[in-house]
Coordinates of C-alpha atoms and ligand atoms in Angstrom, one line a residue:
X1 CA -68.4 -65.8 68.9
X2 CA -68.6 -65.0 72.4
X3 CA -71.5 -63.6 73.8
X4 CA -70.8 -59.8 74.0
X5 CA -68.0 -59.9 71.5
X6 CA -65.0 -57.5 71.3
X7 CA -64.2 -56.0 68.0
X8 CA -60.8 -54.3 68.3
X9 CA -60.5 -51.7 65.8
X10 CA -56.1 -51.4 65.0
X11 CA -55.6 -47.4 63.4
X12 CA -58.0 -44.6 63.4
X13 CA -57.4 -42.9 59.9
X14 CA -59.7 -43.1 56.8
X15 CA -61.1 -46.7 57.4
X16 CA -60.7 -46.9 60.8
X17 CA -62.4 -44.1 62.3
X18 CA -65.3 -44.7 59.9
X19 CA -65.3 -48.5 61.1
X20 CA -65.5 -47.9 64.6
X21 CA -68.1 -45.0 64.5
X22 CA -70.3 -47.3 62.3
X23 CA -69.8 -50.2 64.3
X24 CA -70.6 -48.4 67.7
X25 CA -73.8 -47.2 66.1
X26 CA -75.0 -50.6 65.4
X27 CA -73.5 -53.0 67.5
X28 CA -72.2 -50.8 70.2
X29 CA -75.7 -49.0 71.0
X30 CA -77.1 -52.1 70.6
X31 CA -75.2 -53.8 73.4
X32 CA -74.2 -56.9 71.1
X33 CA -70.4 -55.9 71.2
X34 CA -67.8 -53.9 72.7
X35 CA -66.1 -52.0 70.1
X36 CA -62.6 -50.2 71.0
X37 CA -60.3 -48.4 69.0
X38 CA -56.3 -48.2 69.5
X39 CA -54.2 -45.5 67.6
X40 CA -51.0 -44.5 68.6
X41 CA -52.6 -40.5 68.4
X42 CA -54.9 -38.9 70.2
X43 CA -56.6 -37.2 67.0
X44 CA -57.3 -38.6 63.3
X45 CA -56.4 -36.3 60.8
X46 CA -57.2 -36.8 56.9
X47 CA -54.5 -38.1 55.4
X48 CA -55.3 -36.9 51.8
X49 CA -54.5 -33.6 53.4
X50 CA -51.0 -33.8 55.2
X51 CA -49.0 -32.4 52.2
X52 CA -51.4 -29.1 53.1
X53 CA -50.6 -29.2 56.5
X54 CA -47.0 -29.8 55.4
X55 CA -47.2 -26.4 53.4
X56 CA -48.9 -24.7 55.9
X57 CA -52.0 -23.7 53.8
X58 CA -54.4 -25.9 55.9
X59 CA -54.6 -24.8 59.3
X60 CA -54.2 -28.6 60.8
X61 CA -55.5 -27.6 64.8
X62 CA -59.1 -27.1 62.9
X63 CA -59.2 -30.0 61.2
X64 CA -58.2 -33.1 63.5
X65 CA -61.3 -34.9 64.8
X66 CA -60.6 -36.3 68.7
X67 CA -60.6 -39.9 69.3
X68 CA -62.0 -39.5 72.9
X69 CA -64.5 -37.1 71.9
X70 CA -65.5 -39.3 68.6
X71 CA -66.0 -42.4 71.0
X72 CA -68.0 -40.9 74.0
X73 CA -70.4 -39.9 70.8
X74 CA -70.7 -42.7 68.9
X75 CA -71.0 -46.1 71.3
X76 CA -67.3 -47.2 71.6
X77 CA -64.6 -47.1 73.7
X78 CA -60.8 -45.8 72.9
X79 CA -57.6 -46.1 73.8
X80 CA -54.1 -44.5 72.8
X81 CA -51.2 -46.7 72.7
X82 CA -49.4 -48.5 69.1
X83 CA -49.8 -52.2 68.6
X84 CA -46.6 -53.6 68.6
X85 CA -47.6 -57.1 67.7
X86 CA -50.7 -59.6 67.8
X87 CA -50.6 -62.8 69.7
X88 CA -53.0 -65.0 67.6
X89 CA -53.0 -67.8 69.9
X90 CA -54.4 -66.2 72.6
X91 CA -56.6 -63.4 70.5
X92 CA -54.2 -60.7 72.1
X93 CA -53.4 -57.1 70.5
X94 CA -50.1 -56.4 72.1
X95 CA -49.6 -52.3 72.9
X96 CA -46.2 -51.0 73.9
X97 CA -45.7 -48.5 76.5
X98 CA -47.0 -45.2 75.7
X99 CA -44.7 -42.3 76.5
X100 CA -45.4 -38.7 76.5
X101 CA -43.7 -35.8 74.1
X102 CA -40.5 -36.2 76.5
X103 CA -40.1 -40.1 76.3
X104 CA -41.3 -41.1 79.8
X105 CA -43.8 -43.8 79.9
X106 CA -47.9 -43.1 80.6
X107 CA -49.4 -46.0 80.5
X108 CA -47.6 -49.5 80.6
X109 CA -47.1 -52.0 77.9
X110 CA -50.6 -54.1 77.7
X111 CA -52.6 -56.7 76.1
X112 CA -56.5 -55.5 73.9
X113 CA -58.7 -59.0 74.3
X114 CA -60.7 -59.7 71.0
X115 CA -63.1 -61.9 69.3
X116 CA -62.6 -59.8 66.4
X117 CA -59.6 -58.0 65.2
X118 CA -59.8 -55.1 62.1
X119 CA -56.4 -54.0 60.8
X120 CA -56.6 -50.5 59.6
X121 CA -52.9 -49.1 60.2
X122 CA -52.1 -47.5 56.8
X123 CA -49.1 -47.3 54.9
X124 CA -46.0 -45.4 54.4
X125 CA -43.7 -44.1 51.7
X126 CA -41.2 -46.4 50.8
X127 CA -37.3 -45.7 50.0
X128 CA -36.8 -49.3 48.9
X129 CA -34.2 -49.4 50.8
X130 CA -32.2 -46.4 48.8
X131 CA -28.9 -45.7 50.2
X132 CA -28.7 -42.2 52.7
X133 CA -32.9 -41.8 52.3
X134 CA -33.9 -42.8 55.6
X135 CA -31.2 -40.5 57.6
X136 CA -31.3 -37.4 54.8
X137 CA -35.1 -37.0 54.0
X138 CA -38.4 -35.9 55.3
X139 CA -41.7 -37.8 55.0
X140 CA -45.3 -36.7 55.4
X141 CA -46.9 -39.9 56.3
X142 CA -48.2 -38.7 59.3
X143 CA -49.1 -35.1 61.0
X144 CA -46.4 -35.0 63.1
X145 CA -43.9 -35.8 60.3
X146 CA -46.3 -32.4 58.6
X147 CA -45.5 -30.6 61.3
X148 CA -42.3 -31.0 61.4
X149 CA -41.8 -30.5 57.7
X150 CA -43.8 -27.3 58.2
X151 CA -41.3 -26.3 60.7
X152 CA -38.3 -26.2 58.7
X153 CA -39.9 -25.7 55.8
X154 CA -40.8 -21.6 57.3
X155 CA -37.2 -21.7 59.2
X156 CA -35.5 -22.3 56.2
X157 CA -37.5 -19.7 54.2
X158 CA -36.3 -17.4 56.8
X159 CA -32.8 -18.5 56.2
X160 CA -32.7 -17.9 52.8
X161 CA -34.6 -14.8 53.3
X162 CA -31.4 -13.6 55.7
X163 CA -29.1 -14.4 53.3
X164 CA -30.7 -13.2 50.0
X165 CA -30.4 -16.7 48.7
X166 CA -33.2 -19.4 46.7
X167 CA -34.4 -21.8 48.8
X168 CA -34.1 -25.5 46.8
X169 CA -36.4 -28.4 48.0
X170 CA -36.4 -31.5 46.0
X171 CA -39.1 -33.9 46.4
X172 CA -39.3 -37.8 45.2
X173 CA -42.2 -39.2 43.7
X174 CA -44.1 -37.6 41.2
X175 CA -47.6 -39.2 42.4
X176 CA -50.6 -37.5 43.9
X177 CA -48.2 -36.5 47.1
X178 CA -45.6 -35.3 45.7
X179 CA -47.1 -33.8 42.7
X180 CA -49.8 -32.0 45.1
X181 CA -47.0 -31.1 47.8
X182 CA -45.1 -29.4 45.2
X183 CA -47.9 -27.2 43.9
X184 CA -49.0 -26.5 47.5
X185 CA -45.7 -25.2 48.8
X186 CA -45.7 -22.6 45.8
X187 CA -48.7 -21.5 47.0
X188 CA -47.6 -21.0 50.5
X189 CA -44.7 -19.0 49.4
X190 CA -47.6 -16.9 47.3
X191 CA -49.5 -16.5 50.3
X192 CA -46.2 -15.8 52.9
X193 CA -46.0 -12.7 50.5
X194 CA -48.6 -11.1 51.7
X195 CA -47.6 -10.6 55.0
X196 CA -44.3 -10.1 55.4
X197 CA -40.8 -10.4 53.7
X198 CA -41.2 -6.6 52.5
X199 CA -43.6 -8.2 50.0
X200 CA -40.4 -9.7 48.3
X201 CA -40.1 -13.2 49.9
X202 CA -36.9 -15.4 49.2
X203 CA -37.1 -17.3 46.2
X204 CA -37.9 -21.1 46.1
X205 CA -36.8 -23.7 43.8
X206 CA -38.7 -26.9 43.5
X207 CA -37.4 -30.2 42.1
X208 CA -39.8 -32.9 41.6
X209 CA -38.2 -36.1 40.5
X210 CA -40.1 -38.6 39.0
X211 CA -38.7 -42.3 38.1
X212 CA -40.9 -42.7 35.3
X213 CA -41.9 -41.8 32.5
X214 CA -44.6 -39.3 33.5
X215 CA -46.1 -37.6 36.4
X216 CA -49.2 -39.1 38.3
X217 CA -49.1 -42.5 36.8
X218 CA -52.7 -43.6 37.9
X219 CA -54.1 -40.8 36.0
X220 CA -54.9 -40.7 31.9
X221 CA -51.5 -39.5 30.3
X222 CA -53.3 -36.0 29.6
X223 CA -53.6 -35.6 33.1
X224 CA -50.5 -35.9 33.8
X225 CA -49.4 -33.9 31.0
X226 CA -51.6 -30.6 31.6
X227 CA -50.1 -31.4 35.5
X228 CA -46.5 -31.3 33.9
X229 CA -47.2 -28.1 32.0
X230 CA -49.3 -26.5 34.7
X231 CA -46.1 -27.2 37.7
X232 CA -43.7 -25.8 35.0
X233 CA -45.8 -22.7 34.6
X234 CA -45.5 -22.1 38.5
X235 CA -41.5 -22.6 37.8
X236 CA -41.4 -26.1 39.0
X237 CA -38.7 -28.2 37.5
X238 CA -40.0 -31.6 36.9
X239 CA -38.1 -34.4 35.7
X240 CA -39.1 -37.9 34.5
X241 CA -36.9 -40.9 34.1
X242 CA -35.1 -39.6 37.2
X243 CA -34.0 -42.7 38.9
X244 CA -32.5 -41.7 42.4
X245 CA -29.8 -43.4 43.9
X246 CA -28.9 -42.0 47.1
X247 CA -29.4 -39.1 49.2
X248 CA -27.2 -36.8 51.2
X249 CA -27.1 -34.2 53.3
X250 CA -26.5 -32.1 50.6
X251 CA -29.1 -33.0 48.1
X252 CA -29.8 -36.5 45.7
X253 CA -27.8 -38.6 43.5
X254 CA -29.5 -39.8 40.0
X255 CA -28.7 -43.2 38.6
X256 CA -27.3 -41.3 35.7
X257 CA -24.5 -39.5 37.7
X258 CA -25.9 -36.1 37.9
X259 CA -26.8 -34.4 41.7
X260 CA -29.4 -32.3 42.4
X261 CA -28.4 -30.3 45.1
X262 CA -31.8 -29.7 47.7
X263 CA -31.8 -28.0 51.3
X264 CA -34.9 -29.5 52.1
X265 CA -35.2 -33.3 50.7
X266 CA -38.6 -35.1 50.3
X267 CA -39.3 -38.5 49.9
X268 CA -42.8 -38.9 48.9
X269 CA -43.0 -42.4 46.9
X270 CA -43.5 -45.7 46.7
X271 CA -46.3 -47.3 49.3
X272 CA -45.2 -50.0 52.5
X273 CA -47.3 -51.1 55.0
X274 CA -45.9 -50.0 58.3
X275 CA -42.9 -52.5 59.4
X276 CA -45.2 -54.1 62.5
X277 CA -47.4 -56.2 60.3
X278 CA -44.2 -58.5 60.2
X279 CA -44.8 -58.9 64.1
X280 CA -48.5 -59.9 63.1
X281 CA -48.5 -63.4 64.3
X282 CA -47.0 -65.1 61.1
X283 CA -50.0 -63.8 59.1
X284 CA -49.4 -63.6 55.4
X285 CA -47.8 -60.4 54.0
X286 CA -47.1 -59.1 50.1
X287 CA -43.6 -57.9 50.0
X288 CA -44.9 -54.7 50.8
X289 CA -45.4 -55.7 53.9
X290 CA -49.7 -55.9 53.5
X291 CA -51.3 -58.2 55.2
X292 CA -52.9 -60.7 52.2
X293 CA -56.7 -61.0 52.7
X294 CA -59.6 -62.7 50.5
X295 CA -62.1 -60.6 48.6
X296 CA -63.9 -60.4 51.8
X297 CA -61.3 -58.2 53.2
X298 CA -60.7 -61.6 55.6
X299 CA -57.1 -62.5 56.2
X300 CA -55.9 -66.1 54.3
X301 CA -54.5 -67.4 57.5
X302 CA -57.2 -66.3 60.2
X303 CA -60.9 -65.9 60.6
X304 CA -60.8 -63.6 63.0
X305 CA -58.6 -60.9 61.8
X306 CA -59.7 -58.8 58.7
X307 CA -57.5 -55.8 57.1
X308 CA -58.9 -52.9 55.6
X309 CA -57.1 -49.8 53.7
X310 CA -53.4 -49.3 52.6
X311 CA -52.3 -52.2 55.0
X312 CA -54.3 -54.7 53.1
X313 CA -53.7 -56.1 50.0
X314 CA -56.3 -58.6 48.0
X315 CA -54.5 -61.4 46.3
X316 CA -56.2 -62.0 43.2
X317 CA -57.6 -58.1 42.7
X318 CA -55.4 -55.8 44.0
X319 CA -56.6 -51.8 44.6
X320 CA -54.6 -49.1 44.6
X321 CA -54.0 -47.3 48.5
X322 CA -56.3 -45.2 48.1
X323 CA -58.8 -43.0 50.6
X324 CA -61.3 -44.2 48.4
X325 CA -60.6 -47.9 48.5
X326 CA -60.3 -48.0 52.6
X327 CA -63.7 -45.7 52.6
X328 CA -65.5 -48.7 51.1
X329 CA -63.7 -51.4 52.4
X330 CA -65.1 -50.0 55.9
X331 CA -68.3 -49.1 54.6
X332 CA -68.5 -53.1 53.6
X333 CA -67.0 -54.9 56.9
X334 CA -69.9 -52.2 58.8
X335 CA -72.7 -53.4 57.0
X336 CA -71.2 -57.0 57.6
X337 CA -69.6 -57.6 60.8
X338 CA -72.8 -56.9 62.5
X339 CA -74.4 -60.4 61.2
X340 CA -71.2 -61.8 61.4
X341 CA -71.7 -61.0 65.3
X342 CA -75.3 -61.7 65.8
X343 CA -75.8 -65.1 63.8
X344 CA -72.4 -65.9 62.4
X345 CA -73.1 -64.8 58.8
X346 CA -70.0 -65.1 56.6
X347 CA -68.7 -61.7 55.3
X348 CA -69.7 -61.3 51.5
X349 CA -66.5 -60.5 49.3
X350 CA -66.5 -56.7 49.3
X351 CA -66.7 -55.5 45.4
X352 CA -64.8 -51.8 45.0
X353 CA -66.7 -49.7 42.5
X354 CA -64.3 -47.3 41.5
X355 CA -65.9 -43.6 40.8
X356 CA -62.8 -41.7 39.6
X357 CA -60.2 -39.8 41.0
X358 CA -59.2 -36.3 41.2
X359 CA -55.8 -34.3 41.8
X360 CA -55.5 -30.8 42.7
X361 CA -52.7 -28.4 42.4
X362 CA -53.3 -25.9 44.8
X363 CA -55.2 -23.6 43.7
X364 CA -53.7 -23.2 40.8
X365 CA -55.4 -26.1 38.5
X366 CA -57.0 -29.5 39.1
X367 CA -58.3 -32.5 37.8
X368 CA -60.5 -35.8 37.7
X369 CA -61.3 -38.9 35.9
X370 CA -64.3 -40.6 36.0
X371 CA -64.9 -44.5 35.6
X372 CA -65.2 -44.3 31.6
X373 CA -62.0 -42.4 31.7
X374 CA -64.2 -39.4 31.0
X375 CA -61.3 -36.3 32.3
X376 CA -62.9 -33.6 33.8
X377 CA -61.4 -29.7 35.0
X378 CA -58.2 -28.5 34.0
X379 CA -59.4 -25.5 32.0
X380 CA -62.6 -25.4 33.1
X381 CA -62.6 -22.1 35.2
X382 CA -59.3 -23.0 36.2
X383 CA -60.0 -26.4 37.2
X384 CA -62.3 -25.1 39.8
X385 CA -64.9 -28.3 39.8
X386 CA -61.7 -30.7 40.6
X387 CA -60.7 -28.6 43.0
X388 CA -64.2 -28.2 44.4
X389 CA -64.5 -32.1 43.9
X390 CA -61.3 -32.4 45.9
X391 CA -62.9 -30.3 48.8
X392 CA -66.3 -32.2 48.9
X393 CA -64.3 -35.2 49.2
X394 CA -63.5 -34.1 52.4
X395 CA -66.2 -32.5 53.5
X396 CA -67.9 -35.8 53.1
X397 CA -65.5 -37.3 55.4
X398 CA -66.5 -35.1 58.0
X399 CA -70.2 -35.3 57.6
X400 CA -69.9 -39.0 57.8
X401 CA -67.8 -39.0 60.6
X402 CA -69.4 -36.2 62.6
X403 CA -73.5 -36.3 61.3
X404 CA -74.8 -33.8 58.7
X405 CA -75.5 -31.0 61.5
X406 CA -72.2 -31.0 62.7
X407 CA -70.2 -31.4 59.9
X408 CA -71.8 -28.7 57.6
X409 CA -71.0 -26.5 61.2
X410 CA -67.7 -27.5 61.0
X411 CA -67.8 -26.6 57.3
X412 CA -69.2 -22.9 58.4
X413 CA -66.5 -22.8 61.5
X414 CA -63.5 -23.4 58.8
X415 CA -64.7 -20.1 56.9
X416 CA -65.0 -18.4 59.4
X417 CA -61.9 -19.4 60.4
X418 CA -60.7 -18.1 57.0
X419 CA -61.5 -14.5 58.0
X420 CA -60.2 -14.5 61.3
X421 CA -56.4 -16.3 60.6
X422 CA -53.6 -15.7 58.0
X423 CA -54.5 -17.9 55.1
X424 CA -51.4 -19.7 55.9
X425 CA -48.9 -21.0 58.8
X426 CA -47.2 -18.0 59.7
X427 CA -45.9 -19.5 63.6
Ligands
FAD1 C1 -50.0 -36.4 51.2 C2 -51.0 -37.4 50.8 C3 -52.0 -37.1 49.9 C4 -53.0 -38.1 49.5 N1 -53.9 -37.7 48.6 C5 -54.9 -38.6 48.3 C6 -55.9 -38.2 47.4 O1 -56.0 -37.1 46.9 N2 -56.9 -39.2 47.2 C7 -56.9 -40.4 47.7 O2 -57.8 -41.2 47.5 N3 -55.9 -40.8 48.5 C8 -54.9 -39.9 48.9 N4 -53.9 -40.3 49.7 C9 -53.9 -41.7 50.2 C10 -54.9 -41.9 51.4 O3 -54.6 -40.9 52.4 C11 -54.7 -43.2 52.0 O4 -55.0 -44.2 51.0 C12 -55.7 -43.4 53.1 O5 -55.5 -42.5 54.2 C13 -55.6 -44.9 53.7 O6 -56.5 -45.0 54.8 P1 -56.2 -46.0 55.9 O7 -57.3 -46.0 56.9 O8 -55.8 -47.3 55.3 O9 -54.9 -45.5 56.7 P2 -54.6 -44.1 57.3 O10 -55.6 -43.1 57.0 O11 -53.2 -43.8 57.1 O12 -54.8 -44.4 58.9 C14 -53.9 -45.3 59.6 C15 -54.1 -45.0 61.1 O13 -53.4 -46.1 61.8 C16 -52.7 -45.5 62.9 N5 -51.6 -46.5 63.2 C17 -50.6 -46.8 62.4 N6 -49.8 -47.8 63.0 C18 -50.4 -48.1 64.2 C19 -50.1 -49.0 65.2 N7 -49.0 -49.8 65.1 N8 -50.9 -49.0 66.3 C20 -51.9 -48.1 66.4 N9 -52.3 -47.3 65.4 C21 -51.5 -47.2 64.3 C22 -52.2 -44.2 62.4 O14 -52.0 -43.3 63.5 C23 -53.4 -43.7 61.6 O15 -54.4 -43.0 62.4 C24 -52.9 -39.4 50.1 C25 -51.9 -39.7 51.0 C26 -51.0 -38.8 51.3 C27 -49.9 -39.1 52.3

């Protein structure tokens, strides 16, 4: 590699932030390589918490972490703008033009030199192509798609409020998302009660539909049963085996003929890398779009391009997208890439130990699993140590994103944020 070697850094979310800022510790302070980010935002958000910021129980303007900011801190360099394609051949990251909110351009169309390229752009839901889903439905893959769920989600409450009516949102996908999002926008309406409405907010029907068999699939079965009892308790209507076949503006269509008619409509399933990867140079992709890499997290057509996170997928041992799976996967390409730069040490394969997963429903229950399959919470005050786990998930995040003595401030600035603003999005 090149003397003072550029590592480009593609997507700023859970892997890619922690990439970069580890990275420009090491190599950046060091001088031994110019490390640059590019995400087409200006802020990283945790992902594992959009369906809160959809609901409007997590304030999001407190919990975004600046690119610029991050970067003057931490020894690299960033720059907004979405890659658009990669030009292998001449070791090129191609950016499109980068407009502002009203669509006129900023900053040009441009090329990102590297020696090293790390492909960290995420995934999104996918509506295998279902007929009337892209037009009819909202997503929360991203936090302007949050945003704008959170918009009509609190004008359409106010529409039903006007005209005495039930509000019906019907969501897709009964995993972690869409299991999570419904429980969360029960809560909001909990909380909206206590400020306005007269105290007697419009009433909200919930639909979550579920292809299979049973909610939250990657959990133990009596997970996902005590999450089935628990949303039905809260007045959820969840339905397995609900195969849907189209979507209108009116609501779904089920394989089997019946309709279920939905003001707001939610697609929240199935996992896709984003479509650009097909514009990756002719690098191998599952039919999910991912771009194929070997256990070291390298890609199987080039040496110099590794992907990390949902838009990777390992041939022979294939992880679920996880915030977990792209924490480590970034955690083992920074402990790497550094020899890989200095003496041209090969990347090790990067082993995943898996240490459980947990889902919380609001604050109304939660749960986790740990590697023996040991289930824990659900019961247990409440669920109160999942949802706690849930939390610390994130607060670990920021600590390693932000160093202990700003993180656990930012921790102290959130509750006290607590006390100052409604506990939920109220404008
Ligand atoms: C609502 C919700 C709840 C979830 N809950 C959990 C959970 O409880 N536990 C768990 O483990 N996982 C959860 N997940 C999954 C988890 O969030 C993902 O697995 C994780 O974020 C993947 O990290 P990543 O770095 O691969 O991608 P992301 O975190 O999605 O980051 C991708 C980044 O790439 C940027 N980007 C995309 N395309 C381009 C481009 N062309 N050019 C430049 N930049 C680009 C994006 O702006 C983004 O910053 C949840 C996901 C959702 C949507």
């Amino acid at each position: 590699m090149a003397e003072k070697s550029e590592i480009l850094v593609v997507g700023g979310g859970v892997a890619g932030l922690a990439l970069a800022t580890r990275l420009g510790k090491t190599l950046g302070k060091q001088g031994d390589a110019r490390i640059t980010l590019i995400d087409k935002s200006f802020s990283h958000v945790w992902k594992p918490m959009l369906h809160c910021f959809a609901a409007g129980t997590v304030q999001n303007e407190n919990n975004r972490i600046s690119f610029m900011s991050q970067a003057s801190q931490h020894y690299f360099d960033f720059w907004p703008g979405e890659v658009v394609a990669v030009d292998r051949l001449n070791r090129k990251a191609v950016l499109g033009p980068f407009r502002s909110a009203d669509g006129s351009v900023v900053l040009d169309g441009r090329t990102v030199d590297y020696d090293a390229l790390v492909l960290a752009i995420g995934s999104c839901a996918n509506d295998f192509g279902t007929p009337g889903v892209a037009e009819h439905c909202l997503f929360i893959d991203n936090l302007i798609e949050a945003n704008g769920f959170n918009e009509k989600f609190r004008m359409e409450l106010l529409r039903a409020f006007g005209a005495n009516a039930e509000l019906d949102i019907a969501i897709v996908g009964g995993g972690a998302t869409g299991t999570q999002l419904a429980a969360e926008l029960h809560k909001a309406l909990d909380l909206v009660r206590l400020y306005s409405f007269e105290k007697n907010p419009p009433k909200l029907k919930i639909t979550l539909l579920e292809a299979g068999p049973r909610i939250l699939p990657a959990f133990p079965e009596q997970v996902s049963e005590a999450a089935q009892r628990e949303l039905e308790r809260i007045k959820v209507d969840v339905r397995t085996s609900a195969m849907v076949s189209g979507a209108d503006e009116g609501g779904f269509t089920l394989k089997d003929g019946s309709y279920v008619p939905a003001t707001l409509r939610v697609w929240a399933a199935g996992v896709k890398a984003p479509a650009v990867t097909a514009q990756f140079g002719g690098l191998s992709l599952n039919r999910s779009g991912q771009v194929i890499v070997q256990p070291n997290l390298c890609s199987v057509d080039d040496e110099r391009i590794f992907a990390v996170g949902d838009c990777s997928f390992i041939r022979d041992e294939p992880l679920p997208p996880t915030a977990q799976v792209a924490r480590q996967q970034a955690h083992h390409l920074a402990k790497h890439v550094p020899a890989l730069i200095r003496n041209g040490t090969a990347v090790p394969s990067c082993v995943f130990r898996n240490k459980g997963a947990i889902v919380a429903l609001g604050d109304y229950n939660g749960w986790g699993t740990l590697p023996g399959g040991t289930v824990f919470g659900g019961g247990l005050l409440n669920g109160l140590s999942a949802r706690l786990g849930h939390m610390m998930l994130y607060r670990q995040h920021q600590v390693e994103l932000y160093g202990l003595s700003r993180g656990l401030m930012s921790c102290l600035a959130d509750w006290l944020d607590t006390l100052v603003r409604p506990s939920v999005r109220l404008d």
